[in-house]
PDB file of C-alpha atoms in Angstrom:
ATOM      1  CA  UNK L 623      14.271   9.085  16.946  1.00  0.00           C
ATOM      2  CA  UNK L 624      11.614   9.840  14.330  1.00  0.00           C
ATOM      3  CA  UNK L 625       8.004  10.187  14.698  1.00  0.00           C
ATOM      4  CA  UNK L 626       5.811   8.088  12.242  1.00  0.00           C
ATOM      5  CA  UNK L 627       2.131   7.783  12.191  1.00  0.00           C
ATOM      6  CA  UNK L 628       0.320   4.923  10.151  1.00  0.00           C
ATOM      7  CA  UNK L 629      -2.878   5.932   8.548  1.00  0.00           C
ATOM      8  CA  UNK L 630      -5.281   3.337   6.646  1.00  0.00           C
ATOM      9  CA  UNK L 631      -7.633   5.028   4.446  1.00  0.00           C
ATOM     10  CA  UNK L 632     -10.902   3.231   4.161  1.00  0.00           C
ATOM     11  CA  UNK L 633     -13.661   4.514   2.141  1.00  0.00           C
ATOM     12  CA  UNK L 634     -16.859   2.935   2.804  1.00  0.00           C
ATOM     13  CA  UNK L 635     -18.017   2.942  -1.356  1.00  0.00           C
ATOM     14  CA  UNK L 636     -16.146   0.770  -3.807  1.00  0.00           C
ATOM     15  CA  UNK L 637     -16.738  -0.111  -7.353  1.00  0.00           C
ATOM     16  CA  UNK L 638     -16.123  -3.697  -8.008  1.00  0.00           C
ATOM     17  CA  UNK L 639     -17.021  -4.964  -4.234  1.00  0.00           C
ATOM     18  CA  UNK L 640     -19.418  -3.035  -2.382  1.00  0.00           C
ATOM     19  CA  UNK L 641     -18.765  -1.923   1.154  1.00  0.00           C
ATOM     20  CA  UNK L 642     -15.698  -4.212   1.156  1.00  0.00           C
ATOM     21  CA  UNK L 643     -13.811  -2.636   4.115  1.00  0.00           C
ATOM     22  CA  UNK L 644     -16.745  -4.053   6.359  1.00  0.00           C
ATOM     23  CA  UNK L 645     -17.071  -7.500   4.460  1.00  0.00           C
ATOM     24  CA  UNK L 646     -16.614 -10.186   6.885  1.00  0.00           C
ATOM     25  CA  UNK L 647     -13.374 -12.272   6.672  1.00  0.00           C
ATOM     26  CA  UNK L 648     -13.185 -15.390   8.869  1.00  0.00           C
ATOM     27  CA  UNK L 649     -15.770 -13.746  11.204  1.00  0.00           C
ATOM     28  CA  UNK L 650     -14.299 -10.089  11.328  1.00  0.00           C
ATOM     29  CA  UNK L 651     -14.517  -7.259   9.077  1.00  0.00           C
ATOM     30  CA  UNK L 652     -11.940  -6.764   6.639  1.00  0.00           C
ATOM     31  CA  UNK L 653     -10.541  -3.391   8.307  1.00  0.00           C
ATOM     32  CA  UNK L 654     -10.046  -5.002  11.590  1.00  0.00           C
ATOM     33  CA  UNK L 655      -7.627  -7.508  10.022  1.00  0.00           C
ATOM     34  CA  UNK L 656      -5.896  -4.613   8.569  1.00  0.00           C
ATOM     35  CA  UNK L 657      -6.061  -3.041  11.685  1.00  0.00           C
ATOM     36  CA  UNK L 658      -4.852  -5.666  13.808  1.00  0.00           C
ATOM     37  CA  UNK L 659      -1.787  -6.680  11.429  1.00  0.00           C
ATOM     38  CA  UNK L 660      -0.728  -3.053  11.207  1.00  0.00           C
ATOM     39  CA  UNK L 661      -0.896  -2.807  15.097  1.00  0.00           C
ATOM     40  CA  UNK L 662       1.770  -5.243  15.417  1.00  0.00           C
ATOM     41  CA  UNK L 663       4.387  -3.222  13.710  1.00  0.00           C
ATOM     42  CA  UNK L 664       7.205  -2.200  16.356  1.00  0.00           C
ATOM     43  CA  UNK L 665       7.791   1.336  14.758  1.00  0.00           C
ATOM     44  CA  UNK L 666       4.473   3.408  14.547  1.00  0.00           C
ATOM     45  CA  UNK L 667       3.940   6.049  17.166  1.00  0.00           C
ATOM     46  CA  UNK L 668       0.014   5.833  16.274  1.00  0.00           C
ATOM     47  CA  UNK L 669      -1.895   4.060  14.016  1.00  0.00           C
ATOM     48  CA  UNK L 670      -5.265   5.918  12.858  1.00  0.00           C
ATOM     49  CA  UNK L 671      -8.241   4.603  10.446  1.00  0.00           C
ATOM     50  CA  UNK L 672      -9.320   7.532   8.138  1.00  0.00           C
ATOM     51  CA  UNK L 673     -12.697   6.962   6.956  1.00  0.00           C
ATOM     52  CA  UNK L 674     -15.403   8.579   5.404  1.00  0.00           C
ATOM     53  CA  UNK L 675     -18.653   7.393   6.735  1.00  0.00           C
ATOM     54  CA  UNK L 676     -20.149   6.749  10.064  1.00  0.00           C
ATOM     55  CA  UNK L 677     -20.739   2.993   9.973  1.00  0.00           C
ATOM     56  CA  UNK L 678     -16.880   2.440   9.373  1.00  0.00           C
ATOM     57  CA  UNK L 679     -16.170   4.869  12.204  1.00  0.00           C
ATOM     58  CA  UNK L 680     -18.633   2.820  14.175  1.00  0.00           C
ATOM     59  CA  UNK L 681     -16.982  -0.403  13.159  1.00  0.00           C
ATOM     60  CA  UNK L 682     -13.542   0.623  13.998  1.00  0.00           C
ATOM     61  CA  UNK L 683     -14.403   2.257  17.443  1.00  0.00           C
ATOM     62  CA  UNK L 684     -16.257  -1.131  18.050  1.00  0.00           C
ATOM     63  CA  UNK L 685     -13.392  -2.992  17.682  1.00  0.00           C
ATOM     64  CA  UNK L 686     -10.967  -0.736  19.910  1.00  0.00           C
ATOM     65  CA  UNK L 687      -9.141   0.924  16.856  1.00  0.00           C
ATOM     66  CA  UNK L 688      -8.541   4.779  16.691  1.00  0.00           C
ATOM     67  CA  UNK L 689     -10.395   6.543  13.800  1.00  0.00           C
ATOM     68  CA  UNK L 690     -10.656   9.886  12.215  1.00  0.00           C
ATOM     69  CA  UNK L 691     -13.507  10.792  10.208  1.00  0.00           C
ATOM     70  CA  UNK L 692     -12.276  12.772   6.702  1.00  0.00           C
ATOM     71  CA  UNK L 693     -13.952  14.158   3.904  1.00  0.00           C
ATOM     72  CA  UNK L 694     -15.857  12.161   1.473  1.00  0.00           C
ATOM     73  CA  UNK L 695     -14.809  13.810  -1.802  1.00  0.00           C
ATOM     74  CA  UNK L 696     -10.941  12.344  -1.599  1.00  0.00           C
ATOM     75  CA  UNK L 697     -10.051  11.090  -4.956  1.00  0.00           C
ATOM     76  CA  UNK L 698      -7.791   8.424  -3.602  1.00  0.00           C
ATOM     77  CA  UNK L 699      -6.200   6.960  -0.244  1.00  0.00           C
ATOM     78  CA  UNK L 700      -3.253   9.243  -0.474  1.00  0.00           C
ATOM     79  CA  UNK L 701      -5.215  12.295  -0.561  1.00  0.00           C
ATOM     80  CA  UNK L 702      -7.240  11.057   2.483  1.00  0.00           C
ATOM     81  CA  UNK L 703      -3.868  10.224   4.462  1.00  0.00           C
ATOM     82  CA  UNK L 704      -2.855  14.096   3.471  1.00  0.00           C
ATOM     83  CA  UNK L 705      -5.745  15.201   5.203  1.00  0.00           C
ATOM     84  CA  UNK L 706      -4.884  13.371   8.546  1.00  0.00           C
ATOM     85  CA  UNK L 707      -1.152  14.437   7.812  1.00  0.00           C
ATOM     86  CA  UNK L 708      -2.524  18.135   7.744  1.00  0.00           C
ATOM     87  CA  UNK L 709      -3.964  17.774  11.162  1.00  0.00           C
ATOM     88  CA  UNK L 710      -1.266  15.729  12.958  1.00  0.00           C
ATOM     89  CA  UNK L 711       2.429  16.464  13.699  1.00  0.00           C
ATOM     90  CA  UNK L 712       4.650  13.596  12.615  1.00  0.00           C
ATOM     91  CA  UNK L 713       7.775  13.370  10.903  1.00  0.00           C
ATOM     92  CA  UNK L 714       6.773  10.606   8.372  1.00  0.00           C
ATOM     93  CA  UNK L 715       3.306   8.992   7.396  1.00  0.00           C
ATOM     94  CA  UNK L 716       2.744   5.212   6.242  1.00  0.00           C
ATOM     95  CA  UNK L 717      -0.158   4.831   3.992  1.00  0.00           C
ATOM     96  CA  UNK L 718      -1.468   1.226   4.960  1.00  0.00           C
ATOM     97  CA  UNK L 719      -4.132  -0.031   2.262  1.00  0.00           C
ATOM     98  CA  UNK L 720      -7.407  -0.687   3.688  1.00  0.00           C
ATOM     99  CA  UNK L 721      -8.108  -3.796   1.419  1.00  0.00           C
ATOM    100  CA  UNK L 722      -5.065  -6.017   2.143  1.00  0.00           C
ATOM    101  CA  UNK L 723      -6.062  -7.912   5.416  1.00  0.00           C
ATOM    102  CA  UNK L 724      -2.814 -10.141   4.680  1.00  0.00           C
ATOM    103  CA  UNK L 725      -0.495  -7.327   4.920  1.00  0.00           C
ATOM    104  CA  UNK L 726       2.758  -8.263   6.926  1.00  0.00           C
ATOM    105  CA  UNK L 727       3.671  -5.729   9.894  1.00  0.00           C
ATOM    106  CA  UNK L 728       7.357  -6.130   9.329  1.00  0.00           C
ATOM    107  CA  UNK L 729       6.966  -4.435   5.986  1.00  0.00           C
ATOM    108  CA  UNK L 730       5.674  -1.346   7.856  1.00  0.00           C
ATOM    109  CA  UNK L 731       8.709  -1.486   9.991  1.00  0.00           C
ATOM    110  CA  UNK L 732      11.032  -1.846   6.989  1.00  0.00           C
ATOM    111  CA  UNK L 733       9.578   1.343   5.659  1.00  0.00           C
ATOM    112  CA  UNK L 734      10.433   3.085   8.912  1.00  0.00           C
ATOM    113  CA  UNK L 735      13.630   1.613   9.233  1.00  0.00           C
ATOM    114  CA  UNK L 736      14.376   3.087   5.561  1.00  0.00           C
ATOM    115  CA  UNK L 737      13.653   6.622   6.700  1.00  0.00           C
ATOM    116  CA  UNK L 738      15.609   6.195   9.892  1.00  0.00           C
ATOM    117  CA  UNK L 739      18.624   5.228   7.971  1.00  0.00           C
ATOM    118  CA  UNK L 740      18.399   7.768   5.347  1.00  0.00           C
ATOM    119  CA  UNK L 741      16.293  11.108   6.159  1.00  0.00           C
ATOM    120  CA  UNK L 742      16.645  12.452   2.921  1.00  0.00           C
ATOM    121  CA  UNK L 743      14.405  10.100   1.167  1.00  0.00           C
ATOM    122  CA  UNK L 744      11.159  11.536   0.629  1.00  0.00           C
ATOM    123  CA  UNK L 745       8.985   8.591  -0.387  1.00  0.00           C
ATOM    124  CA  UNK L 746       9.411   4.961   0.078  1.00  0.00           C
ATOM    125  CA  UNK L 747       7.500   1.643  -0.853  1.00  0.00           C
ATOM    126  CA  UNK L 748       7.499  -1.857  -0.968  1.00  0.00           C
ATOM    127  CA  UNK L 749       8.004  -4.805  -3.327  1.00  0.00           C
ATOM    128  CA  UNK L 750       8.187  -8.520  -3.296  1.00  0.00           C
ATOM    129  CA  UNK L 751      10.246 -10.712  -5.901  1.00  0.00           C
ATOM    130  CA  UNK L 752       8.171 -13.139  -7.461  1.00  0.00           C
ATOM    131  CA  UNK L 753       8.621 -15.887 -10.231  1.00  0.00           C
ATOM    132  CA  UNK L 754       4.750 -16.638 -10.899  1.00  0.00           C
ATOM    133  CA  UNK L 755       4.260 -15.949 -14.807  1.00  0.00           C
ATOM    134  CA  UNK L 756       0.322 -15.501 -14.254  1.00  0.00           C
ATOM    135  CA  UNK L 757       1.069 -12.464 -12.253  1.00  0.00           C
ATOM    136  CA  UNK L 758       3.532 -11.296 -14.247  1.00  0.00           C
ATOM    137  CA  UNK L 759       1.202 -11.007 -17.085  1.00  0.00           C
ATOM    138  CA  UNK L 760      -1.839  -9.638 -14.982  1.00  0.00           C
ATOM    139  CA  UNK L 761      -2.515  -5.947 -15.524  1.00  0.00           C
ATOM    140  CA  UNK L 762      -4.000  -5.988 -12.225  1.00  0.00           C
ATOM    141  CA  UNK L 763      -0.575  -6.863 -10.647  1.00  0.00           C
ATOM    142  CA  UNK L 764       1.716  -3.716 -10.455  1.00  0.00           C
ATOM    143  CA  UNK L 765       5.311  -4.558 -11.447  1.00  0.00           C
ATOM    144  CA  UNK L 766       8.276  -2.159 -10.794  1.00  0.00           C
ATOM    145  CA  UNK L 767      12.007  -1.893 -12.178  1.00  0.00           C
ATOM    146  CA  UNK L 768      14.618  -0.119 -10.198  1.00  0.00           C
ATOM    147  CA  UNK L 769      18.400   1.509 -10.683  1.00  0.00           C
ATOM    148  CA  UNK L 770      21.059   0.065  -8.797  1.00  0.00           C
ATOM    149  CA  UNK L 771      20.569   2.399  -5.765  1.00  0.00           C
ATOM    150  CA  UNK L 772      16.865   0.949  -5.327  1.00  0.00           C
ATOM    151  CA  UNK L 773      15.037   3.847  -6.602  1.00  0.00           C
ATOM    152  CA  UNK L 774      12.339   3.134  -8.969  1.00  0.00           C
ATOM    153  CA  UNK L 775      12.611   3.710 -12.581  1.00  0.00           C
ATOM    154  CA  UNK L 776       8.990   2.776 -13.485  1.00  0.00           C
ATOM    155  CA  UNK L 777       5.918   1.094 -12.364  1.00  0.00           C
ATOM    156  CA  UNK L 778       3.823  -0.578 -14.891  1.00  0.00           C
ATOM    157  CA  UNK L 779       0.790  -2.748 -15.338  1.00  0.00           C
ATOM    158  CA  UNK L 780       2.477  -4.296 -18.267  1.00  0.00           C
ATOM    159  CA  UNK L 781       4.985  -7.251 -17.903  1.00  0.00           C
ATOM    160  CA  UNK L 782       8.501  -5.412 -16.965  1.00  0.00           C
ATOM    161  CA  UNK L 783      11.310  -6.035 -17.445  1.00  0.00           C
ATOM    162  CA  UNK L 784      10.732  -7.659 -20.474  1.00  0.00           C
ATOM    163  CA  UNK L 785      12.438 -11.117 -21.091  1.00  0.00           C
ATOM    164  CA  UNK L 786      13.455 -11.051 -24.882  1.00  0.00           C
ATOM    165  CA  UNK L 787      15.588 -13.998 -24.297  1.00  0.00           C
ATOM    166  CA  UNK L 788      14.128 -15.869 -21.828  1.00  0.00           C
ATOM    167  CA  UNK L 789      16.518 -19.271 -22.120  1.00  0.00           C
ATOM    168  CA  UNK L 790      19.753 -16.994 -20.922  1.00  0.00           C
ATOM    169  CA  UNK L 791      18.694 -16.007 -17.303  1.00  0.00           C
ATOM    170  CA  UNK L 792      16.426 -17.017 -14.340  1.00  0.00           C
ATOM    171  CA  UNK L 793      12.929 -15.436 -14.525  1.00  0.00           C
ATOM    172  CA  UNK L 794      11.839 -13.037 -11.843  1.00  0.00           C
ATOM    173  CA  UNK L 795      10.273  -9.693 -11.298  1.00  0.00           C
ATOM    174  CA  UNK L 796       9.388  -7.260  -8.413  1.00  0.00           C
ATOM    175  CA  UNK L 797       5.630  -7.231  -7.471  1.00  0.00           C
ATOM    176  CA  UNK L 798       4.897  -3.697  -6.246  1.00  0.00           C
ATOM    177  CA  UNK L 799       2.950  -3.588  -3.045  1.00  0.00           C
ATOM    178  CA  UNK L 800       0.562  -0.609  -2.401  1.00  0.00           C
ATOM    179  CA  UNK L 801       1.945   0.569   0.847  1.00  0.00           C
ATOM    180  CA  UNK L 802       4.042   4.056   0.926  1.00  0.00           C
ATOM    181  CA  UNK L 803       6.118   6.031   3.523  1.00  0.00           C
ATOM    182  CA  UNK L 804       6.019   9.791   2.823  1.00  0.00           C
ATOM    183  CA  UNK L 805       7.820  12.656   4.550  1.00  0.00           C
ATOM    184  CA  UNK L 806       4.901  15.088   5.943  1.00  0.00           C
ATOM    185  CA  UNK L 807       5.926  17.869   3.606  1.00  0.00           C
ATOM    186  CA  UNK L 808       6.366  15.927   0.656  1.00  0.00           C
ATOM    187  CA  UNK L 809       2.998  14.073   1.094  1.00  0.00           C
ATOM    188  CA  UNK L 810       1.285  17.415   1.502  1.00  0.00           C
ATOM    189  CA  UNK L 811       2.983  18.868  -1.674  1.00  0.00           C
ATOM    190  CA  UNK L 812       2.184  15.590  -3.812  1.00  0.00           C
ATOM    191  CA  UNK L 813      -1.487  15.582  -3.391  1.00  0.00           C
ATOM    192  CA  UNK L 814      -1.828  19.133  -4.608  1.00  0.00           C
ATOM    193  CA  UNK L 815      -0.028  17.883  -8.203  1.00  0.00           C
ATOM    194  CA  UNK L 816      -2.102  17.592 -11.277  1.00  0.00           C
ATOM    195  CA  UNK L 817      -2.248  13.972 -12.716  1.00  0.00           C
ATOM    196  CA  UNK L 818       0.815  13.297 -15.101  1.00  0.00           C
ATOM    197  CA  UNK L 819       0.263  11.680 -18.529  1.00  0.00           C
ATOM    198  CA  UNK L 820       1.900   8.539 -17.538  1.00  0.00           C
ATOM    199  CA  UNK L 821      -0.318   8.276 -14.458  1.00  0.00           C
ATOM    200  CA  UNK L 822      -3.394   8.825 -16.671  1.00  0.00           C
ATOM    201  CA  UNK L 823      -2.621   6.083 -18.952  1.00  0.00           C
ATOM    202  CA  UNK L 824      -1.509   3.485 -16.327  1.00  0.00           C
ATOM    203  CA  UNK L 825      -3.754   4.993 -13.589  1.00  0.00           C
ATOM    204  CA  UNK L 826      -0.933   4.545 -11.178  1.00  0.00           C
ATOM    205  CA  UNK L 827      -0.673   7.391  -8.730  1.00  0.00           C
ATOM    206  CA  UNK L 828       3.056   6.915  -7.972  1.00  0.00           C
ATOM    207  CA  UNK L 829       4.071   7.877 -11.498  1.00  0.00           C
ATOM    208  CA  UNK L 830       3.032  11.491 -11.048  1.00  0.00           C
ATOM    209  CA  UNK L 831       6.403  11.283  -8.715  1.00  0.00           C
ATOM    210  CA  UNK L 832       8.394   9.935 -11.059  1.00  0.00           C
ATOM    211  CA  UNK L 833       7.282  12.265 -13.793  1.00  0.00           C
ATOM    212  CA  UNK L 834       8.053  15.041 -11.739  1.00  0.00           C
ATOM    213  CA  UNK L 835      11.569  13.948 -11.436  1.00  0.00           C
ATOM    214  CA  UNK L 836      11.556  12.827  -7.647  1.00  0.00           C
ATOM    215  CA  UNK L 837      12.611   9.465  -6.467  1.00  0.00           C
ATOM    216  CA  UNK L 838      10.821   6.594  -4.869  1.00  0.00           C
ATOM    217  CA  UNK L 839      12.986   4.021  -2.833  1.00  0.00           C
ATOM    218  CA  UNK L 840      11.848   0.687  -3.206  1.00  0.00           C
ATOM    219  CA  UNK L 841      12.579  -1.554  -0.557  1.00  0.00           C
ATOM    220  CA  UNK L 842      12.406  -5.294  -1.210  1.00  0.00           C
ATOM    221  CA  UNK L 843      10.411  -7.163   1.342  1.00  0.00           C
ATOM    222  CA  UNK L 844      10.119 -11.212   1.844  1.00  0.00           C
ATOM    223  CA  UNK L 845       6.377 -11.002   2.535  1.00  0.00           C
ATOM    224  CA  UNK L 846       3.691 -10.665  -0.052  1.00  0.00           C
ATOM    225  CA  UNK L 847       0.289  -9.082   0.460  1.00  0.00           C
ATOM    226  CA  UNK L 848      -3.073 -10.205  -1.012  1.00  0.00           C
ATOM    227  CA  UNK L 849      -5.318  -7.180  -2.504  1.00  0.00           C
ATOM    228  CA  UNK L 850      -9.213  -7.517  -2.170  1.00  0.00           C
ATOM    229  CA  UNK L 851     -10.968  -6.108  -5.020  1.00  0.00           C
ATOM    230  CA  UNK L 852     -13.780  -8.698  -6.108  1.00  0.00           C
ATOM    231  CA  UNK L 853     -15.656 -11.596  -4.333  1.00  0.00           C
ATOM    232  CA  UNK L 854     -13.060 -13.972  -5.669  1.00  0.00           C
ATOM    233  CA  UNK L 855     -10.159 -11.951  -3.794  1.00  0.00           C
ATOM    234  CA  UNK L 856     -12.351 -12.008  -0.607  1.00  0.00           C
ATOM    235  CA  UNK L 857     -12.573 -15.813  -0.685  1.00  0.00           C
ATOM    236  CA  UNK L 858      -8.967 -16.141  -1.432  1.00  0.00           C
ATOM    237  CA  UNK L 859      -7.861 -13.712   1.518  1.00  0.00           C
ATOM    238  CA  UNK L 860     -10.328 -15.665   3.952  1.00  0.00           C
ATOM    239  CA  UNK L 861      -8.558 -18.926   2.851  1.00  0.00           C
ATOM    240  CA  UNK L 862      -5.019 -17.135   3.519  1.00  0.00           C
ATOM    241  CA  UNK L 863      -6.018 -15.886   6.825  1.00  0.00           C
ATOM    242  CA  UNK L 864      -7.521 -19.230   7.866  1.00  0.00           C
ATOM    243  CA  UNK L 865      -4.456 -20.789   6.935  1.00  0.00           C
ATOM    244  CA  UNK L 866      -2.329 -18.302   8.825  1.00  0.00           C
ATOM    245  CA  UNK L 867      -4.745 -19.032  12.004  1.00  0.00           C
ATOM    246  CA  UNK L 868      -3.966 -22.581  11.599  1.00  0.00           C
ATOM    247  CA  UNK L 869      -0.206 -22.204  11.554  1.00  0.00           C
ATOM    248  CA  UNK L 870       0.129 -19.601  14.299  1.00  0.00           C
ATOM    249  CA  UNK L 871      -2.904 -19.817  16.106  1.00  0.00           C
ATOM    250  CA  UNK L 872      -3.800 -16.200  15.489  1.00  0.00           C
ATOM    251  CA  UNK L 873      -4.493 -13.862  12.484  1.00  0.00           C
TER     252      UNK L 873
END
């Protein structure tokens, strides 16, 4: 049985929405929603919030979460997760975005199952099939195309694949969800690499992996997730969570 740790990187500072991980949604801070949903995954041995500020640390401890203080100078979430991986002994680490309060725990289990079924896979991520043309054309929504084995060919903010003849086949695309699973050794190696040319153009760190000739297994999930970057995103997330609460009786 493999040993898997989930890590939620949570940086206090944010460019477009100040201190967003602490912003309240339906009466609880966003990071608490992420923690509570990730905690429902069945296949994690441990779940840790990796933060960079005492206020986030205090918030997480306040709702009973496990938290680890990490360096303030990390360039991205993967680097912060790698600091945890350098200190913790596990086979795999799942990078769970701290700004996706509607993330579904089944997606975490799907990633773990992928590694259980094929231990040779070094990195895996999730995508959901969509038919929404507005998101397809939205550069803030990342799309991915895959080969027949389910490995990513490319990730882009541009609309891919391009439907040159839109009347000949039904329209759909894969929306990439920003959750990753890594073999520990691969993660520690990946974060030492310099930014690649395509990564610099698209501002997508996963392209660094493809540019160096490594594979990313893409797992199609049934559950979409909503990322919070602006106040409008926060309002939408609250509406979604309230709706889920009404349907299930719990967020």
